[in-house]
Coordinates of C-alpha atoms and ligand atoms in Angstrom, one line a residue:
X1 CA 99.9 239.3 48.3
X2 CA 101.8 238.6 45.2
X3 CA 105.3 236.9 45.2
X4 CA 107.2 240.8 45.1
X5 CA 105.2 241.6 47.7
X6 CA 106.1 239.2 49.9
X7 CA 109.8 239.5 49.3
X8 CA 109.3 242.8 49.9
X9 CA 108.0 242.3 53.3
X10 CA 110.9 239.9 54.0
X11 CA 113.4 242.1 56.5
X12 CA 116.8 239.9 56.6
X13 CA 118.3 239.8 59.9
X14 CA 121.6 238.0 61.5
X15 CA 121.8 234.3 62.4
X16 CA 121.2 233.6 66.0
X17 CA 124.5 233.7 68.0
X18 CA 127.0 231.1 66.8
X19 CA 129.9 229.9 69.2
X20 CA 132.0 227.1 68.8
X21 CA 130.8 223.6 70.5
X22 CA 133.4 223.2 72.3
X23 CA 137.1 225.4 72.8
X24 CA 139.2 223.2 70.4
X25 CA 142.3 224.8 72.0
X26 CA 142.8 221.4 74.1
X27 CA 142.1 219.6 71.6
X28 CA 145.4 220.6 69.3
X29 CA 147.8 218.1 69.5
X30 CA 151.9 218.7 70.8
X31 CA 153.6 221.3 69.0
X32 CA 156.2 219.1 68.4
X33 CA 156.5 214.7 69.5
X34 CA 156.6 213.9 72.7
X35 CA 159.9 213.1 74.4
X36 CA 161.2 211.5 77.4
X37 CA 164.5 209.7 76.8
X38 CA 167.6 212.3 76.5
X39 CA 165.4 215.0 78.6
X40 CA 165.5 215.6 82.5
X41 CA 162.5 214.3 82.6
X42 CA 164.1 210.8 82.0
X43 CA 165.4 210.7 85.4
X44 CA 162.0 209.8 86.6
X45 CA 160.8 206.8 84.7
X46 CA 160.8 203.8 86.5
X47 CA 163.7 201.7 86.5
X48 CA 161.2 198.9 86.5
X49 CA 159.1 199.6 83.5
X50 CA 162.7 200.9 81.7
X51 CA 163.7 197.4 82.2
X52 CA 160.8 195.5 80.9
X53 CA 160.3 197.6 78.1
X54 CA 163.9 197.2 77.6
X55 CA 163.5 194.0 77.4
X56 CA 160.5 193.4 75.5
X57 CA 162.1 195.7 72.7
X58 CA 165.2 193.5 72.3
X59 CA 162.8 190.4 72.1
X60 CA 160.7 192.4 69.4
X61 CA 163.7 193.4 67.1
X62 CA 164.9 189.4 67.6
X63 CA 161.3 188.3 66.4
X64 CA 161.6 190.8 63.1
X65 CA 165.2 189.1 62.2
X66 CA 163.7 185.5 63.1
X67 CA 160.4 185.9 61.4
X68 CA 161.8 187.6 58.1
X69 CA 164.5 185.0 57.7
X70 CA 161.6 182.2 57.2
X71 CA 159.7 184.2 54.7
X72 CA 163.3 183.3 52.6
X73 CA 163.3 179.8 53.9
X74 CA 159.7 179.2 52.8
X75 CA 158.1 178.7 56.0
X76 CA 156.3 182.2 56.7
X77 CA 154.1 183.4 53.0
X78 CA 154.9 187.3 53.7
X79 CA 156.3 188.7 57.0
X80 CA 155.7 192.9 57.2
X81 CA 158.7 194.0 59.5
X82 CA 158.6 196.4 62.5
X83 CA 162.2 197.1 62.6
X84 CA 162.3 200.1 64.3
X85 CA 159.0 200.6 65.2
X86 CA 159.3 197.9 68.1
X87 CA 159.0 201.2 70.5
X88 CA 155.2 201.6 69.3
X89 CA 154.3 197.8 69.4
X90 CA 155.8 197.2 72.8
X91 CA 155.1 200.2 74.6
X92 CA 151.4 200.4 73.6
X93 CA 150.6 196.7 74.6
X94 CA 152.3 197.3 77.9
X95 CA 149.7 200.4 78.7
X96 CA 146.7 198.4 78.7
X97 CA 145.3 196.5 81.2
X98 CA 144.6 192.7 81.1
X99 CA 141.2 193.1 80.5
X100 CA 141.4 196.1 77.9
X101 CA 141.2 194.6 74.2
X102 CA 144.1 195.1 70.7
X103 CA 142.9 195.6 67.2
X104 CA 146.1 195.3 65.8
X105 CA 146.9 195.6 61.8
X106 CA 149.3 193.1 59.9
X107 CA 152.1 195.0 60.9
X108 CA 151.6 194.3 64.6
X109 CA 152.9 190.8 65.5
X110 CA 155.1 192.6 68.3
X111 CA 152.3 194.3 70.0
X112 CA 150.4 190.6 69.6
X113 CA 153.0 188.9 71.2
X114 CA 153.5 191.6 74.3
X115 CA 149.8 190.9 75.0
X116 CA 151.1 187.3 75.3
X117 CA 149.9 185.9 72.2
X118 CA 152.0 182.4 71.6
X119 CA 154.6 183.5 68.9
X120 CA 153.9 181.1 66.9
X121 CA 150.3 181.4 66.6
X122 CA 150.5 184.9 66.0
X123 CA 152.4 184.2 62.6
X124 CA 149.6 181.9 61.8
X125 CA 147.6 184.1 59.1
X126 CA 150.9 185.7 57.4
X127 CA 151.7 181.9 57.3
X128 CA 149.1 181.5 54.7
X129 CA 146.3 179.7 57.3
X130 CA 142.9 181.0 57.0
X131 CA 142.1 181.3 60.3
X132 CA 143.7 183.5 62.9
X133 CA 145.7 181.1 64.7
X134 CA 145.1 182.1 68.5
X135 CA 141.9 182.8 69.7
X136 CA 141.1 186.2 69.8
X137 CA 139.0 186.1 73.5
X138 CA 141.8 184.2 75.1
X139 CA 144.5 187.7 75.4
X140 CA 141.4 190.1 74.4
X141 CA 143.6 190.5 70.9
X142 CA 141.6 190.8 67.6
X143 CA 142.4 189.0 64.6
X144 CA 145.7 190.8 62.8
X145 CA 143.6 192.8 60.5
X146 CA 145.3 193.2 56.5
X147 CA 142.2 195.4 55.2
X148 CA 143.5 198.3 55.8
X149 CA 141.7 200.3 59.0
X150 CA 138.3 197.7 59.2
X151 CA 140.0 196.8 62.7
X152 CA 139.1 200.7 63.8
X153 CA 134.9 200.3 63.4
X154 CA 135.5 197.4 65.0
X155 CA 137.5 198.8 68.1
X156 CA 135.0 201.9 68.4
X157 CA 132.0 199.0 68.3
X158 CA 133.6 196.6 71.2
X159 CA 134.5 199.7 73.3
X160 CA 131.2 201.5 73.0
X161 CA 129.2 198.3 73.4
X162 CA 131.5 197.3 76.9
X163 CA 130.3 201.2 78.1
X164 CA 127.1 200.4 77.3
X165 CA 127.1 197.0 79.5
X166 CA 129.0 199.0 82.5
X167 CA 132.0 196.5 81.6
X168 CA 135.6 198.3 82.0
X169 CA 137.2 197.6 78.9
X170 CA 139.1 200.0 76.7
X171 CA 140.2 199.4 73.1
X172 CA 143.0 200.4 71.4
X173 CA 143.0 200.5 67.8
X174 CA 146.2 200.2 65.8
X175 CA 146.6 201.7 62.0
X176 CA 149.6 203.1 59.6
X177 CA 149.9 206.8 58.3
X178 CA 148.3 205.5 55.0
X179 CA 145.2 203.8 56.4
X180 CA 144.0 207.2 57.9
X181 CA 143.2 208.0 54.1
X182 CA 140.4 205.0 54.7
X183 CA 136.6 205.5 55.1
X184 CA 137.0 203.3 57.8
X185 CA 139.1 205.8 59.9
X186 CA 137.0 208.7 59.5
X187 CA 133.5 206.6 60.5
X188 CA 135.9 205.3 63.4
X189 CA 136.9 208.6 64.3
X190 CA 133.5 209.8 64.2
X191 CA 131.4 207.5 66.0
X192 CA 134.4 207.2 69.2
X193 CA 133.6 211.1 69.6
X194 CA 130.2 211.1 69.0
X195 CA 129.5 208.2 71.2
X196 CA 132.7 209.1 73.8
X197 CA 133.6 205.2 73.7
X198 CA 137.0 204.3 76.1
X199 CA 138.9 203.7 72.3
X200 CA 142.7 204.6 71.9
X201 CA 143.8 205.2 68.1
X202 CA 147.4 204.8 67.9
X203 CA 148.8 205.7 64.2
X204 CA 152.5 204.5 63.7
X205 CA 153.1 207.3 61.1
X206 CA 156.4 205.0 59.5
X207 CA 156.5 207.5 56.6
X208 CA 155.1 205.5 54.1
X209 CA 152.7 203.5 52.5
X210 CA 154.4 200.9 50.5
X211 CA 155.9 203.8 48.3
X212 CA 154.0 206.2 48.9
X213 CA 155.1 209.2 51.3
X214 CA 152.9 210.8 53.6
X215 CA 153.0 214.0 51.6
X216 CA 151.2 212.4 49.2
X217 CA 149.4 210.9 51.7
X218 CA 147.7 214.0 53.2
X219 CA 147.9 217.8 53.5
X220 CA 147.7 217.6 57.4
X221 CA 149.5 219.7 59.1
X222 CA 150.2 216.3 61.4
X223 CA 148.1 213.4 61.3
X224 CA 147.4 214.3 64.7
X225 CA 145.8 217.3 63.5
X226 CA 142.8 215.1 62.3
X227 CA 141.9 214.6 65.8
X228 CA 140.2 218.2 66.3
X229 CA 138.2 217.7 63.3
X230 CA 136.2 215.1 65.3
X231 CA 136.3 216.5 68.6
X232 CA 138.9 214.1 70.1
X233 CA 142.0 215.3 71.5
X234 CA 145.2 214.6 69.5
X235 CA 148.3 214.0 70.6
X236 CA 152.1 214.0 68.9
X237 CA 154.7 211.5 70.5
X238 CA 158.3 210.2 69.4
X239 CA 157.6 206.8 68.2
X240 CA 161.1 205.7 68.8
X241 CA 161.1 206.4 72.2
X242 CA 159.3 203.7 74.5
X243 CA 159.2 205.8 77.7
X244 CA 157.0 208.5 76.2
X245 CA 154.6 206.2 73.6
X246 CA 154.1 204.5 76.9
X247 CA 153.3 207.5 78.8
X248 CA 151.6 208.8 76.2
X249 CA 149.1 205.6 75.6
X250 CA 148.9 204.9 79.4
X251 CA 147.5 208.9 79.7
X252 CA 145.0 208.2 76.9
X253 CA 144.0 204.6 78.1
X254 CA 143.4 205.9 81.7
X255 CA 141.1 209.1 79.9
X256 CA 139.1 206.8 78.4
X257 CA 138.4 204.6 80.9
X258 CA 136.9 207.2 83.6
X259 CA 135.0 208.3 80.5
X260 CA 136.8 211.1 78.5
X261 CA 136.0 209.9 74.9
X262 CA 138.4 208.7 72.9
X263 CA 142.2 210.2 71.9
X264 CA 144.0 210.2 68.4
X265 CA 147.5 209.5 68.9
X266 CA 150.4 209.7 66.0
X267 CA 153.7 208.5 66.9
X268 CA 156.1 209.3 64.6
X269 CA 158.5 206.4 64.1
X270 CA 160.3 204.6 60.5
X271 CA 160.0 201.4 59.2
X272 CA 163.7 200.3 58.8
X273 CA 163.0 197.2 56.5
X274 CA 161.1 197.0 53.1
X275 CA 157.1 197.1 53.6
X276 CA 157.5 193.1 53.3
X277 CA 159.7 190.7 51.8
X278 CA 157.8 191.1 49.0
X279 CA 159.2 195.1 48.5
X280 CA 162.3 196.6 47.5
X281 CA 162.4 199.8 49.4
X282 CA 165.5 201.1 47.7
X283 CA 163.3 201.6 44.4
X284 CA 161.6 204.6 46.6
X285 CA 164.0 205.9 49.5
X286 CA 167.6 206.6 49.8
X287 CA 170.1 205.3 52.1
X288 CA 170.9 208.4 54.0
X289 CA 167.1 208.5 54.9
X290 CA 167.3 205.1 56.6
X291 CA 170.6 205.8 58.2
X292 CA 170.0 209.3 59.4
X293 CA 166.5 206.8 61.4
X294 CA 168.8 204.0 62.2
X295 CA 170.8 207.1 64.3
X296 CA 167.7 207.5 66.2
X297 CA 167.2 203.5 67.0
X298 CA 164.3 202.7 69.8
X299 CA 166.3 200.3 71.0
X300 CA 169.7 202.0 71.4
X301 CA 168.1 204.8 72.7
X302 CA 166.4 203.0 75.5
X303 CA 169.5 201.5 76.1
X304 CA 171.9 204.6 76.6
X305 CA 169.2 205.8 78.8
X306 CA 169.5 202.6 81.0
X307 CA 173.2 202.4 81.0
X308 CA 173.5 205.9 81.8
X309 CA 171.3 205.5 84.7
X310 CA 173.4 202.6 85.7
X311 CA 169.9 200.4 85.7
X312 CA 172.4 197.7 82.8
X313 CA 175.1 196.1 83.2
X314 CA 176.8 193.6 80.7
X315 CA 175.9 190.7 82.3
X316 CA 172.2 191.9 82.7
X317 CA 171.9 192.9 79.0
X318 CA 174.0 189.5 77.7
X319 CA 170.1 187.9 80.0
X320 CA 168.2 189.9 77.9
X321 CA 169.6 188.7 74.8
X322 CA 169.8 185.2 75.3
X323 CA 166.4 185.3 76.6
X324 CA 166.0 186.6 73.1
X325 CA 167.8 184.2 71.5
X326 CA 165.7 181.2 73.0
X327 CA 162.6 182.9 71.8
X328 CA 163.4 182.8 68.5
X329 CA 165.2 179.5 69.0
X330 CA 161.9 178.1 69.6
X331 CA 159.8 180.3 67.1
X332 CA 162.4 178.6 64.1
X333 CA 162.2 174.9 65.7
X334 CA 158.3 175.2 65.5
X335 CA 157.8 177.0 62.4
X336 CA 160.2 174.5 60.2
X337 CA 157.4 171.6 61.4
X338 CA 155.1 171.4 58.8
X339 CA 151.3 172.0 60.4
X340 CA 148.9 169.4 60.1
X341 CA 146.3 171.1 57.6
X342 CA 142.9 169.8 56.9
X343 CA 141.5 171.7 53.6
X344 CA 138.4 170.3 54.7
X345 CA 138.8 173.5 57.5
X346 CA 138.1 175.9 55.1
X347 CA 134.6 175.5 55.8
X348 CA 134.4 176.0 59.6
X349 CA 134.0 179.3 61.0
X350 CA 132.3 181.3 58.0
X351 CA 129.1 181.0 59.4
X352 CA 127.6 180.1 62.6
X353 CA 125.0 177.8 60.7
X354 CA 126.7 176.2 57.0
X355 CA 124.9 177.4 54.4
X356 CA 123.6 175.4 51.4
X357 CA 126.2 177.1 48.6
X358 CA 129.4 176.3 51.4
X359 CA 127.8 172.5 52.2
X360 CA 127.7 172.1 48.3
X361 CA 131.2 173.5 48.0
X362 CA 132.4 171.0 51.2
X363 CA 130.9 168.0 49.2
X364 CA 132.7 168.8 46.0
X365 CA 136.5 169.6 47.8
X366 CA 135.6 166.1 49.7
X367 CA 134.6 164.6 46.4
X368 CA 137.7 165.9 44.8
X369 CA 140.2 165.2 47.8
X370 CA 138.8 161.6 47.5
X371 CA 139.1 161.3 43.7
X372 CA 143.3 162.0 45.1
X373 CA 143.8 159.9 47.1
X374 CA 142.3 156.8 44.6
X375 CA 145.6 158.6 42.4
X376 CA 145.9 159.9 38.8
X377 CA 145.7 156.5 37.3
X378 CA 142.8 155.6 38.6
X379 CA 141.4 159.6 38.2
X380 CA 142.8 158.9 34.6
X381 CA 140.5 155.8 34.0
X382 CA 137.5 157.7 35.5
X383 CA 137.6 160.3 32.4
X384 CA 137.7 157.3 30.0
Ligands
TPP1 C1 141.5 198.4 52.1 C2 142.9 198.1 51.6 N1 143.4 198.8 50.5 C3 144.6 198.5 50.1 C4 145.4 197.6 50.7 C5 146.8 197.3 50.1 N2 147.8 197.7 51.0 C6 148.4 196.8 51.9 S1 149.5 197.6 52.9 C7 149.2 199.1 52.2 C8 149.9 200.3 52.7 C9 149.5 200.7 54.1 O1 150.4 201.6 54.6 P1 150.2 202.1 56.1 O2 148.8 202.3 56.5 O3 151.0 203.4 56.2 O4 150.8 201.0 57.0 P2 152.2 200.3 57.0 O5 152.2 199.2 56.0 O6 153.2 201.4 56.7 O7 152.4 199.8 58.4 C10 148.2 199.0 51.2 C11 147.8 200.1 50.4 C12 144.8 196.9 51.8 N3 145.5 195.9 52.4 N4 143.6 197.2 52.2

């Protein structure tokens, strides 16, 4: 049969039936964040958990004032502020369980510190140390990660490797609006759905990047969105308001542990401060911007609520805030000690087994640090 021939012979017909793999009508995040506080639905939070989280967010907004008032006295290198997003931090440590596991990102000391991370320790790294400063299997915290969304591969590789060894352990994985735009998110995302891995993704979508918005950031219709793409439930929540991130995280952490796959969760929230010390925020936002946020404080708002409810008084919340105080009392008396740094460190914990390249690098730092302490005369009368 010749080539024509053959085509001729060819009789197209239509595919085989397509349907969707799944309904992704569930999957489609809130139509608008998720609210609690300033709703009826307030009414029904526990006093108890209103109080701690109360409590934990007046702590957290102490720390930010504490911790960026050392980067200007020296003592911290670079301190990324959470003012006004202590809702998120707090709120999302508090819905795990002891034995679930953080993979937080430079921004979230807070959320460090709620999993009872010592405060000092977890200021180590933005302290300039090389090493983490607490020990990351002691509060089931991984190191605060600064390349932007490596801590989410990470999270979907502890949580699907804990399935796999029937231990009950979910992970929740913490990243800004502008690390979604990373590689690292979408091979995340995909391998928690494919694999159904007990991971929580918690995007604190402060509205920018540094300086850049999050309209030049994606063409989303939320960030949320990006969940149905993968075949993961997204959801939408106030980031400002503690009672529903809570709600909303606690919801997602209990799906995942009785083995509903992993949830995408964008809380929409604003970071009040400049991205670090280092940035000056005015050069990219306006005041009215930051004010018309600043109405819509996590803190105040939690605090109305509570007052309202009669759950405050003024002696109860002048506890809270010396509690406060003494915390960051304690963080300033230990950070202005100077720590006891051997450079020699630098070459523990790179490799299980020291290769030949580090040794040869350890003998010439030792050679060097020696050659120091013998003092620039003498290092003088060596060159002669
Ligand atoms: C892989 C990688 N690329 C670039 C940077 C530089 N960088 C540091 S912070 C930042 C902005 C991140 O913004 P976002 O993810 O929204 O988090 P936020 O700082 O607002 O909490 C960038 C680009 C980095 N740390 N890692």
């Amino acid at each position: 049969m010749t080539v024509l021939e053959q085509r001729g012979a060819y009789r197209p017909s239509p595919p085989p039936a397509w349907q969707p793999r799944m309904d992704p009508a569930p999957l489609l995040p809130d139509a608008e964040p998720y609210r609690v506080l300033g709703t009826e639905a307030a009414a029904k939070a526990d006093p108890d958990l209103l109080r701690r989280l109360h409590a934990h967010l007046v702590r957290g907004r102490r720390y930010n004032t504490q911790a960026t008032a050392l980067t200007k006295q020296g003592r911290l290198a670079v301190y990324p502020s959470s003012t006004g997003q202590e809702a998120c931090e707090v709120a999302a440590a508090l819905a795990l369980e002891e034995r679930d596991w953080l993979f937080p990102s430079y921004r979230d000391t807070l959320a460090v510190v709620a999993r009872g991370v010592d405060p000092v320790e977890a200021l180590t790294l933005l302290r300039g140390d090389w090493h983490t400063g607490y020990d990351p299997y002691a509060h089931r915290v991984a190191p605060l990660s600064t390349p932007l969304a490596t801590q989410l591969p990470h999270a979907v590789g502890l949580a699907h490797a804990a399935r796999l060894k029937g231990d009950d352990v979910v992970a929740l994985a913490m990243v800004g609006d502008g690390g979604t735009s990373e590689g690292d998110f979408h091979e995340a995302l995909n391998f928690a759905a494919v694999w159904r891995a007990p991971v929580v993704f918690l995007v604190q979508n402060n509205g920018f990047a540094i300086s850049v918005p999050l309209a030049k950031q994606t063409a989303a219709p939320s960030l949320a969105h990006k969940a149905v793409g993968y075949g993961m439930p997204g959801r939408l929540v106030d980031g400002n308001d503690a009672v529903a991130v809570h709600e909303v995280l606690g919801d997602a952490v209990r799906q995942a542990r009785a083995g509903g796959g992993p949830t995408l969760i964008e809380a929409v929230t604003y970071r009040i401060d400049a991205h670090t010390n280092a940035d000056d925020a005015t050069r990219y936002r306006g005041d009215a911007e930051v004010e018309t946020w600043r109405a819509h404080d996590p803190v105040r708002l939690l605090e109305t609520e509570l007052t309202e409810r009669g759950l405050l008084d003024e002696a109860a919340l002048e506890a809270v805030r010396e509690d406060a105080e003494a915390m960051a009392a304690d963080l300033r008396a230990r950070m202005n000690q100077d720590p006891e740094l051997d450079p020699m460190d630098l070459f523990d914990h790179v490799y299980a087994e020291t290769t030949a390249q580090l040794r040869e690098q350890r003998d010439l730092l030792r050679a060097e640090l020696a050659a120091e302490q013998d003092g620039p005369d003498q290092q003088e009368g060596d060159r002669r």
